[in-house]
PDB file of C-alpha atoms in Angstrom:
ATOM      1  CA  UNK O   1     100.956 124.513  39.472  1.00 56.00           C
ATOM      2  CA  UNK O   2      97.602 122.894  39.524  1.00 70.00           C
ATOM      3  CA  UNK O   3      95.585 122.820  42.699  1.00 66.00           C
ATOM      4  CA  UNK O   4      94.349 119.331  41.925  1.00 70.00           C
ATOM      5  CA  UNK O   5      97.843 117.853  41.733  1.00 68.00           C
ATOM      6  CA  UNK O   6      98.765 119.571  45.004  1.00 61.00           C
ATOM      7  CA  UNK O   7      95.885 117.875  46.833  1.00 65.00           C
ATOM      8  CA  UNK O   8      96.474 114.422  45.335  1.00 69.00           C
ATOM      9  CA  UNK O   9     100.265 114.361  45.616  1.00 66.00           C
ATOM     10  CA  UNK O  10     101.199 111.746  48.245  1.00 65.00           C
ATOM     11  CA  UNK O  11     104.985 111.776  47.962  1.00 66.00           C
ATOM     12  CA  UNK O  12     105.671 113.191  51.480  1.00 60.00           C
ATOM     13  CA  UNK O  13     102.891 111.353  53.333  1.00 65.00           C
ATOM     14  CA  UNK O  14     104.946 108.303  54.302  1.00 74.00           C
ATOM     15  CA  UNK O  15     107.858 110.190  55.912  1.00 78.00           C
ATOM     16  CA  UNK O  16     105.479 112.467  57.855  1.00 80.00           C
ATOM     17  CA  UNK O  17     103.536 109.515  59.262  1.00 84.00           C
ATOM     18  CA  UNK O  18     106.779 107.768  60.204  1.00 85.00           C
ATOM     19  CA  UNK O  19     108.009 110.837  62.099  1.00 88.00           C
ATOM     20  CA  UNK O  20     104.697 111.167  63.969  1.00 91.00           C
ATOM     21  CA  UNK O  21     104.778 107.481  64.962  1.00 91.00           C
ATOM     22  CA  UNK O  22     108.402 107.714  66.120  1.00 93.00           C
ATOM     23  CA  UNK O  23     107.591 110.748  68.288  1.00 94.00           C
ATOM     24  CA  UNK O  24     104.588 108.930  69.808  1.00 95.00           C
ATOM     25  CA  UNK O  25     106.677 105.828  70.601  1.00 94.00           C
ATOM     26  CA  UNK O  26     109.372 108.021  72.184  1.00 96.00           C
ATOM     27  CA  UNK O  27     106.821 109.807  74.400  1.00 95.00           C
ATOM     28  CA  UNK O  28     105.267 106.522  75.574  1.00 95.00           C
ATOM     29  CA  UNK O  29     108.682 104.992  76.253  1.00 94.00           C
ATOM     30  CA  UNK O  30     109.770 108.075  78.224  1.00 94.00           C
ATOM     31  CA  UNK O  31     106.577 107.901  80.316  1.00 92.00           C
ATOM     32  CA  UNK O  32     107.140 104.220  81.156  1.00 90.00           C
ATOM     33  CA  UNK O  33     110.788 104.757  82.095  1.00 89.00           C
ATOM     34  CA  UNK O  34     109.893 107.837  84.163  1.00 86.00           C
ATOM     35  CA  UNK O  35     107.165 106.003  86.069  1.00 83.00           C
ATOM     36  CA  UNK O  36     109.510 103.104  86.794  1.00 82.00           C
ATOM     37  CA  UNK O  37     112.374 105.300  87.976  1.00 82.00           C
ATOM     38  CA  UNK O  38     110.147 107.463  90.162  1.00 80.00           C
ATOM     39  CA  UNK O  39     108.343 104.445  91.633  1.00 72.00           C
ATOM     40  CA  UNK O  40     104.881 105.582  90.574  1.00 63.00           C
ATOM     41  CA  UNK O  41     103.734 101.998  90.123  1.00 55.00           C
ATOM     42  CA  UNK O  42     104.562 100.843  93.625  1.00 60.00           C
ATOM     43  CA  UNK O  43     102.092 100.711  96.499  1.00 58.00           C
ATOM     44  CA  UNK O  44     103.238 102.078  99.827  1.00 56.00           C
ATOM     45  CA  UNK O  45     102.512 100.152 103.001  1.00 54.00           C
ATOM     46  CA  UNK O  46     100.393 102.275 105.348  1.00 60.00           C
ATOM     47  CA  UNK O  47     102.136 100.968 108.468  1.00 62.00           C
ATOM     48  CA  UNK O  48     105.395  99.193 107.731  1.00 80.00           C
ATOM     49  CA  UNK O  49     106.198  96.524 110.296  1.00 86.00           C
ATOM     50  CA  UNK O  50     109.336  96.949 112.383  1.00 90.00           C
ATOM     51  CA  UNK O  51     112.418  94.859 111.663  1.00 93.00           C
ATOM     52  CA  UNK O  52     113.609  93.054 114.791  1.00 94.00           C
ATOM     53  CA  UNK O  53     115.241  89.803 115.870  1.00 96.00           C
ATOM     54  CA  UNK O  54     113.808  87.609 118.631  1.00 97.00           C
ATOM     55  CA  UNK O  55     115.074  84.561 120.499  1.00 96.00           C
ATOM     56  CA  UNK O  56     112.966  81.793 122.029  1.00 96.00           C
ATOM     57  CA  UNK O  57     113.945  79.851 125.179  1.00 96.00           C
ATOM     58  CA  UNK O  58     111.561  76.918 125.677  1.00 95.00           C
ATOM     59  CA  UNK O  59     110.974  75.149 128.999  1.00 94.00           C
ATOM     60  CA  UNK O  60     109.614  71.758 127.946  1.00 91.00           C
ATOM     61  CA  UNK O  61     108.501  70.623 131.415  1.00 91.00           C
ATOM     62  CA  UNK O  62     106.254  73.650 132.002  1.00 91.00           C
ATOM     63  CA  UNK O  63     105.411  74.275 128.311  1.00 90.00           C
ATOM     64  CA  UNK O  64     106.383  77.909 128.719  1.00 92.00           C
ATOM     65  CA  UNK O  65     108.671  80.064 126.604  1.00 94.00           C
ATOM     66  CA  UNK O  66     110.688  83.212 127.242  1.00 95.00           C
ATOM     67  CA  UNK O  67     110.822  85.483 124.187  1.00 96.00           C
ATOM     68  CA  UNK O  68     113.771  87.882 123.991  1.00 96.00           C
ATOM     69  CA  UNK O  69     114.116  90.960 121.752  1.00 96.00           C
ATOM     70  CA  UNK O  70     117.695  90.458 120.534  1.00 96.00           C
ATOM     71  CA  UNK O  71     118.100  93.468 118.275  1.00 95.00           C
ATOM     72  CA  UNK O  72     116.710  95.623 115.526  1.00 94.00           C
ATOM     73  CA  UNK O  73     114.013  98.274 115.697  1.00 92.00           C
ATOM     74  CA  UNK O  74     112.571  99.506 118.971  1.00 93.00           C
ATOM     75  CA  UNK O  75     108.870  98.607 118.854  1.00 92.00           C
ATOM     76  CA  UNK O  76     106.471 101.128 120.342  1.00 90.00           C
ATOM     77  CA  UNK O  77     102.691 101.283 120.684  1.00 90.00           C
ATOM     78  CA  UNK O  78     101.478 104.539 119.223  1.00 86.00           C
ATOM     79  CA  UNK O  79     100.831 106.036 115.823  1.00 79.00           C
ATOM     80  CA  UNK O  80     101.924 102.972 113.803  1.00 80.00           C
ATOM     81  CA  UNK O  81     101.241 100.054 116.147  1.00 84.00           C
ATOM     82  CA  UNK O  82      98.552  99.100 118.612  1.00 88.00           C
ATOM     83  CA  UNK O  83      99.763  95.742 119.950  1.00 91.00           C
ATOM     84  CA  UNK O  84     102.542  93.173 120.012  1.00 92.00           C
ATOM     85  CA  UNK O  85     101.618  89.688 121.187  1.00 93.00           C
ATOM     86  CA  UNK O  86     103.177  86.258 121.568  1.00 92.00           C
ATOM     87  CA  UNK O  87     100.830  83.799 119.855  1.00 92.00           C
ATOM     88  CA  UNK O  88     100.925  80.005 119.772  1.00 88.00           C
ATOM     89  CA  UNK O  89      99.463  77.719 117.122  1.00 82.00           C
ATOM     90  CA  UNK O  90      97.922  75.812 120.039  1.00 76.00           C
ATOM     91  CA  UNK O  91      95.559  78.755 120.531  1.00 79.00           C
ATOM     92  CA  UNK O  92      97.256  80.688 123.312  1.00 82.00           C
ATOM     93  CA  UNK O  93      97.941  84.398 122.993  1.00 88.00           C
ATOM     94  CA  UNK O  94      99.605  86.748 125.430  1.00 92.00           C
ATOM     95  CA  UNK O  95      99.911  90.489 124.893  1.00 93.00           C
ATOM     96  CA  UNK O  96     103.421  91.884 125.282  1.00 94.00           C
ATOM     97  CA  UNK O  97     102.562  95.591 124.830  1.00 92.00           C
ATOM     98  CA  UNK O  98      99.280  97.306 123.974  1.00 91.00           C
ATOM     99  CA  UNK O  99      99.159 100.725 125.685  1.00 90.00           C
ATOM    100  CA  UNK O 100     100.344 103.985 124.103  1.00 90.00           C
ATOM    101  CA  UNK O 101     103.891 104.771 125.136  1.00 89.00           C
ATOM    102  CA  UNK O 102     104.840 101.153 125.896  1.00 93.00           C
ATOM    103  CA  UNK O 103     107.798  99.823 123.948  1.00 93.00           C
ATOM    104  CA  UNK O 104     110.077  96.822 123.490  1.00 95.00           C
ATOM    105  CA  UNK O 105     113.804  97.388 123.051  1.00 94.00           C
ATOM    106  CA  UNK O 106     116.731  95.052 122.500  1.00 95.00           C
ATOM    107  CA  UNK O 107     117.429  93.018 125.628  1.00 95.00           C
ATOM    108  CA  UNK O 108     113.845  92.965 126.937  1.00 96.00           C
ATOM    109  CA  UNK O 109     112.153  89.617 127.565  1.00 96.00           C
ATOM    110  CA  UNK O 110     108.544  88.436 127.773  1.00 94.00           C
ATOM    111  CA  UNK O 111     108.759  85.599 130.297  1.00 94.00           C
ATOM    112  CA  UNK O 112     106.715  82.475 130.986  1.00 93.00           C
ATOM    113  CA  UNK O 113     104.398  82.563 127.982  1.00 92.00           C
ATOM    114  CA  UNK O 114     102.322  79.371 127.812  1.00 91.00           C
ATOM    115  CA  UNK O 115     102.762  77.802 124.372  1.00 89.00           C
ATOM    116  CA  UNK O 116     100.146  75.139 124.973  1.00 85.00           C
ATOM    117  CA  UNK O 117     101.430  71.977 123.295  1.00 88.00           C
ATOM    118  CA  UNK O 118     104.597  70.238 122.132  1.00 88.00           C
ATOM    119  CA  UNK O 119     105.692  71.246 118.631  1.00 90.00           C
ATOM    120  CA  UNK O 120     103.390  74.298 118.628  1.00 91.00           C
ATOM    121  CA  UNK O 121     104.673  77.184 116.534  1.00 93.00           C
ATOM    122  CA  UNK O 122     105.165  80.299 118.653  1.00 95.00           C
ATOM    123  CA  UNK O 123     105.045  83.669 116.863  1.00 95.00           C
ATOM    124  CA  UNK O 124     105.704  87.285 117.801  1.00 95.00           C
ATOM    125  CA  UNK O 125     102.908  89.227 116.070  1.00 94.00           C
ATOM    126  CA  UNK O 126     102.827  92.992 115.442  1.00 92.00           C
ATOM    127  CA  UNK O 127      99.454  94.649 114.739  1.00 91.00           C
ATOM    128  CA  UNK O 128      99.050  97.973 112.938  1.00 87.00           C
ATOM    129  CA  UNK O 129      97.419 100.946 114.645  1.00 79.00           C
ATOM    130  CA  UNK O 130      94.036 100.676 112.927  1.00 75.00           C
ATOM    131  CA  UNK O 131      93.852  96.886 112.557  1.00 72.00           C
ATOM    132  CA  UNK O 132      94.709  97.499 108.902  1.00 75.00           C
ATOM    133  CA  UNK O 133      97.819  95.328 108.934  1.00 84.00           C
ATOM    134  CA  UNK O 134      99.714  92.740 110.918  1.00 88.00           C
ATOM    135  CA  UNK O 135     103.014  90.947 110.571  1.00 92.00           C
ATOM    136  CA  UNK O 136     104.795  87.989 112.095  1.00 93.00           C
ATOM    137  CA  UNK O 137     108.102  89.392 113.336  1.00 95.00           C
ATOM    138  CA  UNK O 138     109.548  86.012 114.391  1.00 95.00           C
ATOM    139  CA  UNK O 139     108.459  82.414 114.847  1.00 95.00           C
ATOM    140  CA  UNK O 140     109.855  79.144 116.131  1.00 94.00           C
ATOM    141  CA  UNK O 141     108.491  75.679 116.732  1.00 93.00           C
ATOM    142  CA  UNK O 142     108.446  74.362 120.296  1.00 91.00           C
ATOM    143  CA  UNK O 143     110.317  71.131 120.988  1.00 91.00           C
ATOM    144  CA  UNK O 144     108.467  67.810 120.909  1.00 83.00           C
TER     145      UNK O 144
END
């Protein structure tokens, strides 16, 4: 057996390269599937907003609205929230809760909130504890 022919013989090169490439593709595919299944690519909200249902009872003659918490999560000012307000597109805003320990539960009502103008959109707005997030929990347009 000549040493020169051993170094220049390329008969097994193709199968070896194919095996190496197949292993590399398998590792990459496994990493992608693993990251997807484990949720590694998803961002987590720092302060997820509560899920709640609200009703709006408009008084057209006084341009005031009563907002009622109909169900869903109990909303509390504390570690995750600093304020819940009723806000109108006409520029009015009235705080519902903003002190630690205050909460809103199903059945509670914020009464006589001035909505400012006919057809103004009234929203219930939740604000995160560090002003890092906010969410509109419910909204409805006032009658004309």
